[in-house]
Tab-separated table of C-alpha atoms in Angstrom:
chain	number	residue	atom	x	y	z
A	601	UNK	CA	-4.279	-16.510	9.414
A	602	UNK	CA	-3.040	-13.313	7.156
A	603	UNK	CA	-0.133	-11.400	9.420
A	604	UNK	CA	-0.402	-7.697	10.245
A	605	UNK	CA	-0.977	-5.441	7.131
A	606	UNK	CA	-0.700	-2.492	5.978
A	607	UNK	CA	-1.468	-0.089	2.647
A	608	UNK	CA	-0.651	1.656	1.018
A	609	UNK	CA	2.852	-0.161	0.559
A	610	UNK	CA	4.675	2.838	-0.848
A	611	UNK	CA	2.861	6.852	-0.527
A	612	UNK	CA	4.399	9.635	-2.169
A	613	UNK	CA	2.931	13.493	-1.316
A	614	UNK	CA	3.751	16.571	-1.992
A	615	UNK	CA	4.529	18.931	0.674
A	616	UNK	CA	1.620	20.169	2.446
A	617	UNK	CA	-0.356	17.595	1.196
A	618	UNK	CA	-1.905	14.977	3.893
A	619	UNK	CA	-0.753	10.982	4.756
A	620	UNK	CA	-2.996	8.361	5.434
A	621	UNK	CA	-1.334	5.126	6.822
A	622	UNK	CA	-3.617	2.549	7.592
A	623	UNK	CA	-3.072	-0.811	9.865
A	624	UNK	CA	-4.836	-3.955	9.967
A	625	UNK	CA	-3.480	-5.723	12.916
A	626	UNK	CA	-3.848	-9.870	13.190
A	627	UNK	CA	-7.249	-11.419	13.836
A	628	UNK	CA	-7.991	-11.812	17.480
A	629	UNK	CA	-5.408	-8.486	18.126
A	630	UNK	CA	-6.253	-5.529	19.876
A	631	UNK	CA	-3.390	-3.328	20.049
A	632	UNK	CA	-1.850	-1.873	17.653
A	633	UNK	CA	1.914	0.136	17.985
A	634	UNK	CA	3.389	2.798	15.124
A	635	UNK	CA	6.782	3.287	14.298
A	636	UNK	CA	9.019	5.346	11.807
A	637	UNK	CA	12.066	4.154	10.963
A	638	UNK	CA	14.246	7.370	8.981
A	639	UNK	CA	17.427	5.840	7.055
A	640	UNK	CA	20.257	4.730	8.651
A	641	UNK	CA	18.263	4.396	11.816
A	642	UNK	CA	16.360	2.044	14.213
A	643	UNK	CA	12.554	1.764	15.170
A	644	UNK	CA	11.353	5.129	16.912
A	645	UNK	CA	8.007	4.480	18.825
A	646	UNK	CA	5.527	6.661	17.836
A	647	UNK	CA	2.291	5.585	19.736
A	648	UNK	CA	0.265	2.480	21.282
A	649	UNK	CA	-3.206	2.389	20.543
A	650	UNK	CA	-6.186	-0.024	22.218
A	651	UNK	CA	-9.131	-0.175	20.233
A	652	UNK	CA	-11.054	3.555	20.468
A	653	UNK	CA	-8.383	4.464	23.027
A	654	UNK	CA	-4.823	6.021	22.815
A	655	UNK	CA	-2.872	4.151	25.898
A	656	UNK	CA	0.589	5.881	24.761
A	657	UNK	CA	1.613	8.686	22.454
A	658	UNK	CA	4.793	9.872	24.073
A	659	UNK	CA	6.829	9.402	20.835
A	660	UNK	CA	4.328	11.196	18.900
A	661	UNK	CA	5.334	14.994	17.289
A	662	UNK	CA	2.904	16.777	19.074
A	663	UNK	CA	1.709	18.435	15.606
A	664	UNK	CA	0.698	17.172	12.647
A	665	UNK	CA	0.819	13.986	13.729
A	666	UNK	CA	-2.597	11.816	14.873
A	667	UNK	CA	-3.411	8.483	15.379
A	668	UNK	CA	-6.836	6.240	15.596
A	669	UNK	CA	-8.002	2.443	16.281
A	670	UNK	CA	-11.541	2.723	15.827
A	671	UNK	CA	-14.176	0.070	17.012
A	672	UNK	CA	-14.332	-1.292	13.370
A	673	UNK	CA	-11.503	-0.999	10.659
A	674	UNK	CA	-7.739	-0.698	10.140
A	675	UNK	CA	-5.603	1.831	12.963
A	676	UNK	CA	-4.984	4.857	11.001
A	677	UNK	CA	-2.119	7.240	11.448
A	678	UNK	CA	-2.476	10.680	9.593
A	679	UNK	CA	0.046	13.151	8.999
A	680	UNK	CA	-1.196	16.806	8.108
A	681	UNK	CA	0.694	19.145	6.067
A	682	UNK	CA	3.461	16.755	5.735
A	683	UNK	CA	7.631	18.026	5.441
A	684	UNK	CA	10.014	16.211	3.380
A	685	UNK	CA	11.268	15.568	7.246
A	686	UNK	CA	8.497	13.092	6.914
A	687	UNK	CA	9.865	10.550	4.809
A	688	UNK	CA	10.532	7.809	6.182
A	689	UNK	CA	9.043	3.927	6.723
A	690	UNK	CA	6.349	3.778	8.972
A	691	UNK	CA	5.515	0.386	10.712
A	692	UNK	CA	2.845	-0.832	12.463
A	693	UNK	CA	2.543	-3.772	14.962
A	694	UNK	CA	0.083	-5.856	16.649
A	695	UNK	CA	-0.084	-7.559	19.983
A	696	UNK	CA	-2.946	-9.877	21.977
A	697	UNK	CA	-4.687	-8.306	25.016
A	698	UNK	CA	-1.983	-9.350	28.016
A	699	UNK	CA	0.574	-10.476	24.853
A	700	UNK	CA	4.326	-9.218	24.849
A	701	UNK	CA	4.797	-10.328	21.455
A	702	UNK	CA	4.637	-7.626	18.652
A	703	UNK	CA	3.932	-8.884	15.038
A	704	UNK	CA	5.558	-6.198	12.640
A	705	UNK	CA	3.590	-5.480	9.354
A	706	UNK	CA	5.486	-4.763	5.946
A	707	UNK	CA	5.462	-1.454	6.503
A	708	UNK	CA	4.385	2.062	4.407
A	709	UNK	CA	7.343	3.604	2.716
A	710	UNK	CA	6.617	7.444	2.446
A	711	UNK	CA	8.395	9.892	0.373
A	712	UNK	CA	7.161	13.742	0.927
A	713	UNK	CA	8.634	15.717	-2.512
B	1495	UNK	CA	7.716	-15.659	-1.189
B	1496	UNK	CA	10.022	-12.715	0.969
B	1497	UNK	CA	10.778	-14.133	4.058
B	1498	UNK	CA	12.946	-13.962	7.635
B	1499	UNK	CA	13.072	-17.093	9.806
B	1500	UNK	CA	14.292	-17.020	13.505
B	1501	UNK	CA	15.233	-19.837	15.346
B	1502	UNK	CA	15.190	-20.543	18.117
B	1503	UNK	CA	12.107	-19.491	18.727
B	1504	UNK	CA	12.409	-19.374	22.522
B	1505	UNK	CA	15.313	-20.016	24.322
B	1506	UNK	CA	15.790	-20.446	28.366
B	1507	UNK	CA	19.553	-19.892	29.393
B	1508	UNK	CA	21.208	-19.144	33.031
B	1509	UNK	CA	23.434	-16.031	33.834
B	1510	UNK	CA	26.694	-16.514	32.553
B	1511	UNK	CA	25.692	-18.397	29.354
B	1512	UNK	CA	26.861	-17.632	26.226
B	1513	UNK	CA	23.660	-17.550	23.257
B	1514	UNK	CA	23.910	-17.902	19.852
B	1515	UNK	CA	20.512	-16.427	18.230
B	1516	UNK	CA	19.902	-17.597	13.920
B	1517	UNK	CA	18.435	-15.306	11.221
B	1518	UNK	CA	18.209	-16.729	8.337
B	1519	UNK	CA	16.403	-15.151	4.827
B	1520	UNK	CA	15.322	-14.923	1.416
B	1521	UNK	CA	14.739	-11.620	0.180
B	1522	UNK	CA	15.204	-10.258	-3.559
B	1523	UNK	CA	17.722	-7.204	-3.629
B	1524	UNK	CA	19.047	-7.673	-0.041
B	1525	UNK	CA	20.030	-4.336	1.294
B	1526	UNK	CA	20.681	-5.375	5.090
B	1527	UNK	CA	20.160	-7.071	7.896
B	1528	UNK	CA	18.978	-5.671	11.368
B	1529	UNK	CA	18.743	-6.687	14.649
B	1530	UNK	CA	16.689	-5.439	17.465
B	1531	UNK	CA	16.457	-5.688	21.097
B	1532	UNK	CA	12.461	-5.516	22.186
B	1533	UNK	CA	11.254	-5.632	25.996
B	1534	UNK	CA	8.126	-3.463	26.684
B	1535	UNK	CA	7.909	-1.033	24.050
B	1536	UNK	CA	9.996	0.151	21.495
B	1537	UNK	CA	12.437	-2.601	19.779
B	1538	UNK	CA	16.229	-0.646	20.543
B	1539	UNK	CA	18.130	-1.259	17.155
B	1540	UNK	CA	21.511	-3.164	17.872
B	1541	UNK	CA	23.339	-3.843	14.548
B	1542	UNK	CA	22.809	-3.080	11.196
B	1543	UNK	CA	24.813	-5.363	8.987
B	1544	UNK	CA	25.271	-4.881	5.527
B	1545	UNK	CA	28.409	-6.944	4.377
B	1546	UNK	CA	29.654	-10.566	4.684
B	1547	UNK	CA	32.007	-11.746	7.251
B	1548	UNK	CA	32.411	-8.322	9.087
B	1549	UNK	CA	31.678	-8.513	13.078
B	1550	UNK	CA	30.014	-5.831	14.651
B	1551	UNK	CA	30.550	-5.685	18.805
B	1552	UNK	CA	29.065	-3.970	20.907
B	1553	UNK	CA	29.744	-4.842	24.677
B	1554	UNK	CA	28.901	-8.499	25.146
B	1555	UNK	CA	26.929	-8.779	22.079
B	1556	UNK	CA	28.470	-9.311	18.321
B	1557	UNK	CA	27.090	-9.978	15.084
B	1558	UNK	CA	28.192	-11.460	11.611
B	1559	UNK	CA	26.491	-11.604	8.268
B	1560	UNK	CA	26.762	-14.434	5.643
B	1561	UNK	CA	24.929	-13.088	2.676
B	1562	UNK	CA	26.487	-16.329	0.674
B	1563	UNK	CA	24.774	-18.981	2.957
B	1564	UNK	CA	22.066	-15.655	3.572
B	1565	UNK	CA	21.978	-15.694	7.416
B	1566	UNK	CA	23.375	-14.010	10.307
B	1567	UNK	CA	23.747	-14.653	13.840
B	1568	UNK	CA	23.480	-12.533	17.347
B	1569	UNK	CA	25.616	-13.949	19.985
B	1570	UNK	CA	25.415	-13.018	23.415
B	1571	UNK	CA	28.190	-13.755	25.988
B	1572	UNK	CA	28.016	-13.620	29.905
B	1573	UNK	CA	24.335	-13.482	29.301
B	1574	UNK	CA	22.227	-11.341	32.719
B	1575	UNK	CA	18.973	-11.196	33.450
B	1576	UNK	CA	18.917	-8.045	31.987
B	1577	UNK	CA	19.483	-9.799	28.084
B	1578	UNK	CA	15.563	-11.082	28.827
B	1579	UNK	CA	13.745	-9.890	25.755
B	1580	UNK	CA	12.974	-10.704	22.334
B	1581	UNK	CA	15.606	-10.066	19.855
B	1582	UNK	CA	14.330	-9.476	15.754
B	1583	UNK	CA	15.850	-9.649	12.979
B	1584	UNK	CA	14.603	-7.586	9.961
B	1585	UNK	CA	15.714	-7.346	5.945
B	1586	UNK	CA	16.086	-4.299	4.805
B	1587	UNK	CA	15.729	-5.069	0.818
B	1588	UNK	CA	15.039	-3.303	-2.461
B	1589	UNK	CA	17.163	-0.066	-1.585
B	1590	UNK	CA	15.020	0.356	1.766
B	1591	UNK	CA	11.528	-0.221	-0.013
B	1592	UNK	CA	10.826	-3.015	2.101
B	1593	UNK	CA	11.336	-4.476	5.857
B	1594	UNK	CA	10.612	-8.137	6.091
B	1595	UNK	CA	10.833	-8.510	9.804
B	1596	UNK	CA	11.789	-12.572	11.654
B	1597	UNK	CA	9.025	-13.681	14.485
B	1598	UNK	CA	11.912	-13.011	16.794
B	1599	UNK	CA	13.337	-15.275	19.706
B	1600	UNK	CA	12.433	-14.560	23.071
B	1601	UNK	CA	15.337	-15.066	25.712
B	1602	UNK	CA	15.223	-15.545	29.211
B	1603	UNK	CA	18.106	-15.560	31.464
B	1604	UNK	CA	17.392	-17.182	34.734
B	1605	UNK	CA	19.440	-15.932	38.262
């Protein structure tokens, strides 16, 4: 039973240039959560995401930033016009319908130069 | 094979306990060693730990890092209800290139 992945591993843009991060939570899972982590600090929530719905996007920057979980394929989280601000690790985790438990993928490292 | 184990994997204590919680790892280029607090949405970040034999504190919780014997412990005294969550543990290796995170061990303090 493969864990939660993600790709690419590691994503370097240029500024202005766009991000795409994509998920593939655990078989049998149909939420997926995003995270950033910048250096030196913990986890921020980013969004929650059921398939084809968005249940929670409080900790998402209103622009730029978007976020999908279609009916078939990985979650996707796209950053537009990304900012060296940007860089960071961004994490993605997947829980059961009615499950507490989060299962934490590798995580995409992205560096904006 | 990169990988964080966690034991216990679920542990049942009453208020007033005192928990010890296990990380233990094998990573290549170790950077450190992080432990989170998770309840219903966002894991809150507790410790990050990035040399041996140094205890962090922080209220009633504490941590301590072995990087010879690779493995670090959370311990949680006067445990409350409130210390009812799941509690990871994540390597931080390769200069921050990588996050290998633990399955975690859920906690529940009983009245």
């Amino acid at each position: 039973n493969a864990g939660v992945m993600q790709n690419p591993r590691h994503l370097v843009r240029r500024r202005g240039q766009e991000a795409r991060l994509r998920c593939s939570p655990m078989k049998g899972h149909s939420h997926v959560y995003w995270y950033r982590q910048l250096p030196e600090e913990g986890l921020k929530f980013m969004v929650y995401l059921q398939k084809e719905n968005i249940i929670d996007e409080s900790g998402m920057p209103k622009e730029r930033f978007s976020a999908e979980f279609p009916k078939e394929g990985p979650s996707i989280l796209r950053i537009q016009q990304v900012v060296r601000g940007d860089s960071a690790a961004y994490f993605c985790a997947s829980s059961p319908l009615g499950g507490n438990e989060q299962y934490f993928g590798p995580g995409t490292r992205l560096t904006v130069t | 094979e990169d990988k964080v184990v966690q034991s216990p994997l679920s542990l049942v204590v009453h208020e007033g306990d005192t928990v010890t919680l296990n990380c233990s790892y094998e990573v290549t280029n170790f950077r450190s060693l992080l432990w989170y607090k998770q309840e219903k949405k966002a894991p809150t970040f507790l410790f990050m730990l990035t040399s041996s034999g140094i205890e962090k504190k922080s209220g009633r919780l504490s941590s301590i890092l072995d990087k010879k014997e690779l493995f670090s412990i959370l311990n949680i005294t006067a445990t409350q209800t409130g210390d009812s969550a799941i509690y990871l543990c994540a390597v931080e290796e390769n200069y921050g290139q990588n996050f290998v995170f633990g399955p975690g061990t859920r906690l529940s303090v009983l009245p």
